[in-house]
């Protein structure tokens, strides 16, 4: 999720530098909705990691000739498709199968992923248009969020979104601390609490919810990704570890407290975000 959103500043800059260019996005299906409504993309092409599913995609890829292929991020499973991309030039910042060494940018020290993508764009003389990530919403999606909150006796900007889940277990914040934090909000403010996470977090979220004032807390682990993005957009504050919802909050300019434990903010955290919108707290243990 983060890798997808880190690409949005570069895509915006590319389109603004070459307004007549047609930009197609090759992406896994689970992240497609992050780009819905983007004015910079011509079409989204979905691919699957399994080789037998990729075979069905080949005729579509072979029909189009591209001036450039820019690999902003990919897992190694896309290596099979690279020889089928008809293009004059290809650039990447990762060591991937079927890419020549002189087509891969090398960095002598750690560099934020947004800047890795910017370095690729420099090869095309693209001028960056800032580093703000983006998600675009329509009126229907905003109305759905309002309806969801109304059904749960909450209002926009009057709740804190506590993200319980994390992509990796070592990034998770202990549940008992989430409970203590939520109780502190209840004691000191009139804000409600939304417990966020994925379907795999449902059991943990229910355990946390049972320890809180249930009239002021709801959970959102059952909502689709796109709907959850729109919900985060309407929060007064997001508190999250270094995982997908953090990047969503930063993309929607929702005030965020980002909790870092074993990972480094310099590698995957906020980049050039207004300090009024984001506070990083890092464990020293």
PDB file of N, CA, C and O in Angstrom, residues 138-202:
ATOM      1  N   UNK A 138     -14.731  11.002  -4.687  1.00  0.00           N
ATOM      2  CA  UNK A 138     -15.866  11.659  -5.335  1.00  0.00           C
ATOM      3  C   UNK A 138     -16.978  11.897  -4.311  1.00  0.00           C
ATOM      4  O   UNK A 138     -16.888  11.456  -3.153  1.00  0.00           O
ATOM      5  N   UNK A 139     -18.011  12.583  -4.727  1.00  0.00           N
ATOM      6  CA  UNK A 139     -19.094  12.942  -3.808  1.00  0.00           C
ATOM      7  C   UNK A 139     -19.808  11.710  -3.260  1.00  0.00           C
ATOM      8  O   UNK A 139     -20.218  11.690  -2.089  1.00  0.00           O
ATOM      9  N   UNK A 140     -19.958  10.695  -4.082  1.00  0.00           N
ATOM     10  CA  UNK A 140     -20.640   9.481  -3.628  1.00  0.00           C
ATOM     11  C   UNK A 140     -19.887   8.827  -2.478  1.00  0.00           C
ATOM     12  O   UNK A 140     -20.491   8.359  -1.500  1.00  0.00           O
ATOM     13  N   UNK A 141     -18.570   8.809  -2.575  1.00  0.00           N
ATOM     14  CA  UNK A 141     -17.755   8.210  -1.517  1.00  0.00           C
ATOM     15  C   UNK A 141     -17.823   9.042  -0.234  1.00  0.00           C
ATOM     16  O   UNK A 141     -17.884   8.482   0.877  1.00  0.00           O
ATOM     17  N   UNK A 142     -17.841  10.331  -0.369  1.00  0.00           N
ATOM     18  CA  UNK A 142     -17.961  11.187   0.824  1.00  0.00           C
ATOM     19  C   UNK A 142     -19.335  11.019   1.474  1.00  0.00           C
ATOM     20  O   UNK A 142     -19.458  11.018   2.703  1.00  0.00           O
ATOM     21  N   UNK A 143     -20.368  10.883   0.649  1.00  0.00           N
ATOM     22  CA  UNK A 143     -21.708  10.669   1.196  1.00  0.00           C
ATOM     23  C   UNK A 143     -21.794   9.330   1.923  1.00  0.00           C
ATOM     24  O   UNK A 143     -22.463   9.225   2.964  1.00  0.00           O
ATOM     25  N   UNK A 144     -21.111   8.311   1.399  1.00  0.00           N
ATOM     26  CA  UNK A 144     -21.132   6.991   2.050  1.00  0.00           C
ATOM     27  C   UNK A 144     -20.496   7.065   3.432  1.00  0.00           C
ATOM     28  O   UNK A 144     -20.995   6.462   4.394  1.00  0.00           O
ATOM     29  N   UNK A 145     -19.396   7.811   3.551  1.00  0.00           N
ATOM     30  CA  UNK A 145     -18.737   7.954   4.848  1.00  0.00           C
ATOM     31  C   UNK A 145     -19.649   8.676   5.835  1.00  0.00           C
ATOM     32  O   UNK A 145     -19.785   8.267   6.999  1.00  0.00           O
ATOM     33  N   UNK A 146     -20.284   9.722   5.375  1.00  0.00           N
ATOM     34  CA  UNK A 146     -21.213  10.456   6.238  1.00  0.00           C
ATOM     35  C   UNK A 146     -22.326   9.555   6.725  1.00  0.00           C
ATOM     36  O   UNK A 146     -22.692   9.575   7.917  1.00  0.00           O
ATOM     37  N   UNK A 147     -22.863   8.743   5.820  1.00  0.00           N
ATOM     38  CA  UNK A 147     -23.928   7.815   6.184  1.00  0.00           C
ATOM     39  C   UNK A 147     -23.444   6.785   7.192  1.00  0.00           C
ATOM     40  O   UNK A 147     -24.130   6.481   8.182  1.00  0.00           O
ATOM     41  N   UNK A 148     -22.245   6.239   6.968  1.00  0.00           N
ATOM     42  CA  UNK A 148     -21.668   5.250   7.888  1.00  0.00           C
ATOM     43  C   UNK A 148     -21.491   5.846   9.280  1.00  0.00           C
ATOM     44  O   UNK A 148     -21.835   5.214  10.290  1.00  0.00           O
ATOM     45  N   UNK A 149     -20.978   7.056   9.347  1.00  0.00           N
ATOM     46  CA  UNK A 149     -20.777   7.701  10.646  1.00  0.00           C
ATOM     47  C   UNK A 149     -22.113   8.008  11.322  1.00  0.00           C
ATOM     48  O   UNK A 149     -22.272   7.786  12.530  1.00  0.00           O
ATOM     49  N   UNK A 150     -23.078   8.485  10.553  1.00  0.00           N
ATOM     50  CA  UNK A 150     -24.400   8.780  11.122  1.00  0.00           C
ATOM     51  C   UNK A 150     -25.049   7.535  11.705  1.00  0.00           C
ATOM     52  O   UNK A 150     -25.675   7.583  12.775  1.00  0.00           O
ATOM     53  N   UNK A 151     -24.925   6.423  11.001  1.00  0.00           N
ATOM     54  CA  UNK A 151     -25.497   5.166  11.488  1.00  0.00           C
ATOM     55  C   UNK A 151     -24.878   4.742  12.805  1.00  0.00           C
ATOM     56  O   UNK A 151     -25.483   4.009  13.585  1.00  0.00           O
ATOM     57  N   UNK A 152     -23.663   5.203  13.048  1.00  0.00           N
ATOM     58  CA  UNK A 152     -22.957   4.847  14.279  1.00  0.00           C
ATOM     59  C   UNK A 152     -22.853   6.014  15.254  1.00  0.00           C
ATOM     60  O   UNK A 152     -21.991   6.014  16.146  1.00  0.00           O
ATOM     61  N   UNK A 153     -23.758   7.004  15.079  1.00  0.00           N
ATOM     62  CA  UNK A 153     -23.831   8.157  15.975  1.00  0.00           C
ATOM     63  C   UNK A 153     -22.498   8.903  16.095  1.00  0.00           C
ATOM     64  O   UNK A 153     -22.078   9.325  17.186  1.00  0.00           O
ATOM     65  N   UNK A 154     -21.812   9.061  14.975  1.00  0.00           N
ATOM     66  CA  UNK A 154     -20.584   9.847  14.935  1.00  0.00           C
ATOM     67  C   UNK A 154     -20.656  10.864  13.808  1.00  0.00           C
ATOM     68  O   UNK A 154     -21.482  10.744  12.906  1.00  0.00           O
ATOM     69  N   UNK A 155     -19.767  11.852  13.884  1.00  0.00           N
ATOM     70  CA  UNK A 155     -19.714  12.884  12.861  1.00  0.00           C
ATOM     71  C   UNK A 155     -18.290  13.039  12.345  1.00  0.00           C
ATOM     72  O   UNK A 155     -17.323  12.715  13.050  1.00  0.00           O
ATOM     73  N   UNK A 156     -18.164  13.558  11.134  1.00  0.00           N
ATOM     74  CA  UNK A 156     -16.854  13.820  10.546  1.00  0.00           C
ATOM     75  C   UNK A 156     -16.055  14.767  11.431  1.00  0.00           C
ATOM     76  O   UNK A 156     -16.610  15.698  12.021  1.00  0.00           O
ATOM     77  N   UNK A 157     -14.767  14.491  11.534  1.00  0.00           N
ATOM     78  CA  UNK A 157     -13.818  15.303  12.302  1.00  0.00           C
ATOM     79  C   UNK A 157     -14.088  15.302  13.800  1.00  0.00           C
ATOM     80  O   UNK A 157     -13.519  16.118  14.534  1.00  0.00           O
ATOM     81  N   UNK A 158     -14.935  14.376  14.250  1.00  0.00           N
ATOM     82  CA  UNK A 158     -15.205  14.266  15.682  1.00  0.00           C
ATOM     83  C   UNK A 158     -14.855  12.879  16.212  1.00  0.00           C
ATOM     84  O   UNK A 158     -15.411  12.402  17.186  1.00  0.00           O
ATOM     85  N   UNK A 159     -13.877  12.233  15.549  1.00  0.00           N
ATOM     86  CA  UNK A 159     -13.420  10.919  16.018  1.00  0.00           C
ATOM     87  C   UNK A 159     -11.928  10.755  15.737  1.00  0.00           C
ATOM     88  O   UNK A 159     -11.358  11.403  14.861  1.00  0.00           O
ATOM     89  N   UNK A 160     -11.318   9.881  16.518  1.00  0.00           N
ATOM     90  CA  UNK A 160      -9.914   9.494  16.340  1.00  0.00           C
ATOM     91  C   UNK A 160      -9.892   8.103  15.714  1.00  0.00           C
ATOM     92  O   UNK A 160     -10.598   7.199  16.175  1.00  0.00           O
ATOM     93  N   UNK A 161      -9.102   7.946  14.677  1.00  0.00           N
ATOM     94  CA  UNK A 161      -8.948   6.645  14.029  1.00  0.00           C
ATOM     95  C   UNK A 161      -7.705   5.977  14.613  1.00  0.00           C
ATOM     96  O   UNK A 161      -6.581   6.426  14.396  1.00  0.00           O
ATOM     97  N   UNK A 162      -7.922   4.916  15.392  1.00  0.00           N
ATOM     98  CA  UNK A 162      -6.817   4.135  15.953  1.00  0.00           C
ATOM     99  C   UNK A 162      -6.600   2.919  15.078  1.00  0.00           C
ATOM    100  O   UNK A 162      -7.474   2.041  14.999  1.00  0.00           O
ATOM    101  N   UNK A 163      -5.461   2.855  14.415  1.00  0.00           N
ATOM    102  CA  UNK A 163      -5.178   1.706  13.559  1.00  0.00           C
ATOM    103  C   UNK A 163      -4.554   0.584  14.385  1.00  0.00           C
ATOM    104  O   UNK A 163      -3.463   0.737  14.941  1.00  0.00           O
ATOM    105  N   UNK A 164      -5.253  -0.531  14.463  1.00  0.00           N
ATOM    106  CA  UNK A 164      -4.812  -1.660  15.277  1.00  0.00           C
ATOM    107  C   UNK A 164      -3.867  -2.569  14.506  1.00  0.00           C
ATOM    108  O   UNK A 164      -2.954  -3.173  15.053  1.00  0.00           O
ATOM    109  N   UNK A 165      -4.085  -2.693  13.216  1.00  0.00           N
ATOM    110  CA  UNK A 165      -3.339  -3.658  12.415  1.00  0.00           C
ATOM    111  C   UNK A 165      -1.981  -3.142  11.968  1.00  0.00           C
ATOM    112  O   UNK A 165      -1.609  -1.990  12.170  1.00  0.00           O
ATOM    113  N   UNK A 166      -1.228  -4.048  11.341  1.00  0.00           N
ATOM    114  CA  UNK A 166       0.067  -3.724  10.739  1.00  0.00           C
ATOM    115  C   UNK A 166       0.394  -4.828   9.745  1.00  0.00           C
ATOM    116  O   UNK A 166      -0.018  -5.978   9.912  1.00  0.00           O
ATOM    117  N   UNK A 167       1.149  -4.473   8.717  1.00  0.00           N
ATOM    118  CA  UNK A 167       1.481  -5.452   7.691  1.00  0.00           C
ATOM    119  C   UNK A 167       2.384  -6.557   8.229  1.00  0.00           C
ATOM    120  O   UNK A 167       2.356  -7.685   7.744  1.00  0.00           O
ATOM    121  N   UNK A 168       3.179  -6.238   9.237  1.00  0.00           N
ATOM    122  CA  UNK A 168       4.073  -7.217   9.860  1.00  0.00           C
ATOM    123  C   UNK A 168       3.855  -7.190  11.370  1.00  0.00           C
ATOM    124  O   UNK A 168       3.666  -6.121  11.963  1.00  0.00           O
ATOM    125  N   UNK A 169       3.903  -8.347  11.994  1.00  0.00           N
ATOM    126  CA  UNK A 169       3.557  -8.452  13.415  1.00  0.00           C
ATOM    127  C   UNK A 169       4.478  -7.623  14.304  1.00  0.00           C
ATOM    128  O   UNK A 169       4.034  -7.074  15.328  1.00  0.00           O
ATOM    129  N   UNK A 170       5.753  -7.491  13.943  1.00  0.00           N
ATOM    130  CA  UNK A 170       6.669  -6.755  14.822  1.00  0.00           C
ATOM    131  C   UNK A 170       6.427  -5.255  14.798  1.00  0.00           C
ATOM    132  O   UNK A 170       7.016  -4.519  15.595  1.00  0.00           O
ATOM    133  N   UNK A 171       5.578  -4.780  13.896  1.00  0.00           N
ATOM    134  CA  UNK A 171       5.252  -3.357  13.855  1.00  0.00           C
ATOM    135  C   UNK A 171       4.059  -3.013  14.752  1.00  0.00           C
ATOM    136  O   UNK A 171       3.771  -1.831  14.977  1.00  0.00           O
ATOM    137  N   UNK A 172       3.335  -4.003  15.230  1.00  0.00           N
ATOM    138  CA  UNK A 172       2.106  -3.743  15.975  1.00  0.00           C
ATOM    139  C   UNK A 172       2.392  -3.099  17.333  1.00  0.00           C
ATOM    140  O   UNK A 172       3.381  -3.400  17.983  1.00  0.00           O
ATOM    141  N   UNK A 173       1.471  -2.232  17.733  1.00  0.00           N
ATOM    142  CA  UNK A 173       1.532  -1.632  19.064  1.00  0.00           C
ATOM    143  C   UNK A 173       0.707  -2.509  19.997  1.00  0.00           C
ATOM    144  O   UNK A 173      -0.377  -2.981  19.616  1.00  0.00           O
ATOM    145  N   UNK A 174       1.159  -2.780  21.225  1.00  0.00           N
ATOM    146  CA  UNK A 174       0.430  -3.671  22.135  1.00  0.00           C
ATOM    147  C   UNK A 174      -1.019  -3.234  22.346  1.00  0.00           C
ATOM    148  O   UNK A 174      -1.312  -2.043  22.529  1.00  0.00           O
ATOM    149  N   UNK A 175      -1.919  -4.207  22.360  1.00  0.00           N
ATOM    150  CA  UNK A 175      -3.354  -3.919  22.483  1.00  0.00           C
ATOM    151  C   UNK A 175      -3.689  -3.205  23.777  1.00  0.00           C
ATOM    152  O   UNK A 175      -4.559  -2.323  23.807  1.00  0.00           O
ATOM    153  N   UNK A 176      -3.006  -3.556  24.873  1.00  0.00           N
ATOM    154  CA  UNK A 176      -3.330  -2.924  26.155  1.00  0.00           C
ATOM    155  C   UNK A 176      -3.010  -1.427  26.130  1.00  0.00           C
ATOM    156  O   UNK A 176      -3.676  -0.623  26.787  1.00  0.00           O
ATOM    157  N   UNK A 177      -2.024  -1.037  25.337  1.00  0.00           N
ATOM    158  CA  UNK A 177      -1.698   0.380  25.236  1.00  0.00           C
ATOM    159  C   UNK A 177      -2.739   1.110  24.387  1.00  0.00           C
ATOM    160  O   UNK A 177      -3.044   2.278  24.644  1.00  0.00           O
ATOM    161  N   UNK A 178      -3.255   0.429  23.387  1.00  0.00           N
ATOM    162  CA  UNK A 178      -4.345   1.007  22.609  1.00  0.00           C
ATOM    163  C   UNK A 178      -5.562   1.245  23.493  1.00  0.00           C
ATOM    164  O   UNK A 178      -6.233   2.272  23.396  1.00  0.00           O
ATOM    165  N   UNK A 179      -5.855   0.304  24.363  1.00  0.00           N
ATOM    166  CA  UNK A 179      -6.985   0.442  25.285  1.00  0.00           C
ATOM    167  C   UNK A 179      -6.761   1.639  26.216  1.00  0.00           C
ATOM    168  O   UNK A 179      -7.655   2.480  26.411  1.00  0.00           O
ATOM    169  N   UNK A 180      -5.560   1.734  26.773  1.00  0.00           N
ATOM    170  CA  UNK A 180      -5.261   2.849  27.691  1.00  0.00           C
ATOM    171  C   UNK A 180      -5.369   4.187  26.978  1.00  0.00           C
ATOM    172  O   UNK A 180      -5.893   5.163  27.536  1.00  0.00           O
ATOM    173  N   UNK A 181      -4.889   4.247  25.746  1.00  0.00           N
ATOM    174  CA  UNK A 181      -4.948   5.486  24.985  1.00  0.00           C
ATOM    175  C   UNK A 181      -6.389   5.877  24.680  1.00  0.00           C
ATOM    176  O   UNK A 181      -6.776   7.042  24.819  1.00  0.00           O
ATOM    177  N   UNK A 182      -7.187   4.911  24.260  1.00  0.00           N
ATOM    178  CA  UNK A 182      -8.594   5.191  23.957  1.00  0.00           C
ATOM    179  C   UNK A 182      -9.320   5.704  25.197  1.00  0.00           C
ATOM    180  O   UNK A 182     -10.100   6.661  25.126  1.00  0.00           O
ATOM    181  N   UNK A 183      -9.071   5.093  26.349  1.00  0.00           N
ATOM    182  CA  UNK A 183      -9.706   5.542  27.595  1.00  0.00           C
ATOM    183  C   UNK A 183      -9.282   6.962  27.945  1.00  0.00           C
ATOM    184  O   UNK A 183     -10.081   7.752  28.482  1.00  0.00           O
ATOM    185  N   UNK A 184      -8.040   7.319  27.647  1.00  0.00           N
ATOM    186  CA  UNK A 184      -7.562   8.668  27.908  1.00  0.00           C
ATOM    187  C   UNK A 184      -8.309   9.684  27.038  1.00  0.00           C
ATOM    188  O   UNK A 184      -8.683  10.764  27.508  1.00  0.00           O
ATOM    189  N   UNK A 185      -8.535   9.323  25.772  1.00  0.00           N
ATOM    190  CA  UNK A 185      -9.320  10.198  24.896  1.00  0.00           C
ATOM    191  C   UNK A 185     -10.737  10.367  25.431  1.00  0.00           C
ATOM    192  O   UNK A 185     -11.296  11.468  25.417  1.00  0.00           O
ATOM    193  N   UNK A 186     -11.325   9.275  25.900  1.00  0.00           N
ATOM    194  CA  UNK A 186     -12.680   9.359  26.441  1.00  0.00           C
ATOM    195  C   UNK A 186     -12.721  10.256  27.675  1.00  0.00           C
ATOM    196  O   UNK A 186     -13.684  10.998  27.892  1.00  0.00           O
ATOM    197  N   UNK A 187     -11.666  10.192  28.481  1.00  0.00           N
ATOM    198  CA  UNK A 187     -11.621  10.975  29.720  1.00  0.00           C
ATOM    199  C   UNK A 187     -11.394  12.464  29.446  1.00  0.00           C
ATOM    200  O   UNK A 187     -11.999  13.322  30.091  1.00  0.00           O
ATOM    201  N   UNK A 188     -10.542  12.768  28.480  1.00  0.00           N
ATOM    202  CA  UNK A 188     -10.109  14.149  28.259  1.00  0.00           C
ATOM    203  C   UNK A 188     -10.865  14.874  27.149  1.00  0.00           C
ATOM    204  O   UNK A 188     -10.792  16.108  27.067  1.00  0.00           O
ATOM    205  N   UNK A 189     -11.563  14.138  26.274  1.00  0.00           N
ATOM    206  CA  UNK A 189     -12.220  14.776  25.127  1.00  0.00           C
ATOM    207  C   UNK A 189     -13.619  14.205  24.942  1.00  0.00           C
ATOM    208  O   UNK A 189     -14.007  13.240  25.600  1.00  0.00           O
ATOM    209  N   UNK A 190     -14.333  14.791  23.994  1.00  0.00           N
ATOM    210  CA  UNK A 190     -15.662  14.280  23.626  1.00  0.00           C
ATOM    211  C   UNK A 190     -15.598  13.475  22.328  1.00  0.00           C
ATOM    212  O   UNK A 190     -16.636  13.130  21.765  1.00  0.00           O
ATOM    213  N   UNK A 191     -14.402  13.183  21.860  1.00  0.00           N
ATOM    214  CA  UNK A 191     -14.225  12.495  20.585  1.00  0.00           C
ATOM    215  C   UNK A 191     -14.613  11.023  20.682  1.00  0.00           C
ATOM    216  O   UNK A 191     -14.472  10.380  21.727  1.00  0.00           O
ATOM    217  N   UNK A 192     -15.089  10.495  19.564  1.00  0.00           N
ATOM    218  CA  UNK A 192     -15.320   9.067  19.459  1.00  0.00           C
ATOM    219  C   UNK A 192     -14.052   8.374  18.988  1.00  0.00           C
ATOM    220  O   UNK A 192     -13.053   9.006  18.644  1.00  0.00           O
ATOM    221  N   UNK A 193     -14.101   7.057  18.965  1.00  0.00           N
ATOM    222  CA  UNK A 193     -12.956   6.250  18.537  1.00  0.00           C
ATOM    223  C   UNK A 193     -13.413   5.286  17.452  1.00  0.00           C
ATOM    224  O   UNK A 193     -14.422   4.592  17.603  1.00  0.00           O
ATOM    225  N   UNK A 194     -12.665   5.249  16.345  1.00  0.00           N
ATOM    226  CA  UNK A 194     -12.856   4.224  15.313  1.00  0.00           C
ATOM    227  C   UNK A 194     -11.647   3.307  15.358  1.00  0.00           C
ATOM    228  O   UNK A 194     -10.504   3.765  15.235  1.00  0.00           O
ATOM    229  N   UNK A 195     -11.891   2.028  15.553  1.00  0.00           N
ATOM    230  CA  UNK A 195     -10.814   1.034  15.572  1.00  0.00           C
ATOM    231  C   UNK A 195     -10.660   0.474  14.164  1.00  0.00           C
ATOM    232  O   UNK A 195     -11.556  -0.179  13.639  1.00  0.00           O
ATOM    233  N   UNK A 196      -9.518   0.758  13.543  1.00  0.00           N
ATOM    234  CA  UNK A 196      -9.295   0.346  12.165  1.00  0.00           C
ATOM    235  C   UNK A 196      -8.317  -0.801  12.048  1.00  0.00           C
ATOM    236  O   UNK A 196      -7.510  -1.055  12.946  1.00  0.00           O
ATOM    237  N   UNK A 197      -8.375  -1.466  10.923  1.00  0.00           N
ATOM    238  CA  UNK A 197      -7.492  -2.589  10.633  1.00  0.00           C
ATOM    239  C   UNK A 197      -8.091  -3.414   9.513  1.00  0.00           C
ATOM    240  O   UNK A 197      -9.132  -3.061   8.949  1.00  0.00           O
ATOM    241  N   UNK A 198      -7.444  -4.500   9.182  1.00  0.00           N
ATOM    242  CA  UNK A 198      -7.950  -5.395   8.144  1.00  0.00           C
ATOM    243  C   UNK A 198      -8.809  -6.499   8.724  1.00  0.00           C
ATOM    244  O   UNK A 198      -8.942  -6.623   9.951  1.00  0.00           O
ATOM    245  N   UNK A 199      -9.407  -7.319   7.862  1.00  0.00           N
ATOM    246  CA  UNK A 199     -10.249  -8.430   8.340  1.00  0.00           C
ATOM    247  C   UNK A 199      -9.516  -9.360   9.303  1.00  0.00           C
ATOM    248  O   UNK A 199     -10.120  -9.919  10.220  1.00  0.00           O
ATOM    249  N   UNK A 200      -8.203  -9.492   9.105  1.00  0.00           N
ATOM    250  CA  UNK A 200      -7.421 -10.373   9.975  1.00  0.00           C
ATOM    251  C   UNK A 200      -7.275  -9.811  11.386  1.00  0.00           C
ATOM    252  O   UNK A 200      -6.856 -10.522  12.310  1.00  0.00           O
ATOM    253  N   UNK A 201      -7.625  -8.538  11.577  1.00  0.00           N
ATOM    254  CA  UNK A 201      -7.516  -7.899  12.885  1.00  0.00           C
ATOM    255  C   UNK A 201      -8.829  -7.901  13.659  1.00  0.00           C
ATOM    256  O   UNK A 201      -8.903  -7.345  14.759  1.00  0.00           O
ATOM    257  N   UNK A 202      -9.869  -8.496  13.092  1.00  0.00           N
ATOM    258  CA  UNK A 202     -11.209  -8.417  13.681  1.00  0.00           C
ATOM    259  C   UNK A 202     -11.246  -8.937  15.122  1.00  0.00           C
ATOM    260  O   UNK A 202     -11.876  -8.323  15.993  1.00  0.00           O
TER     261      UNK A 202
END
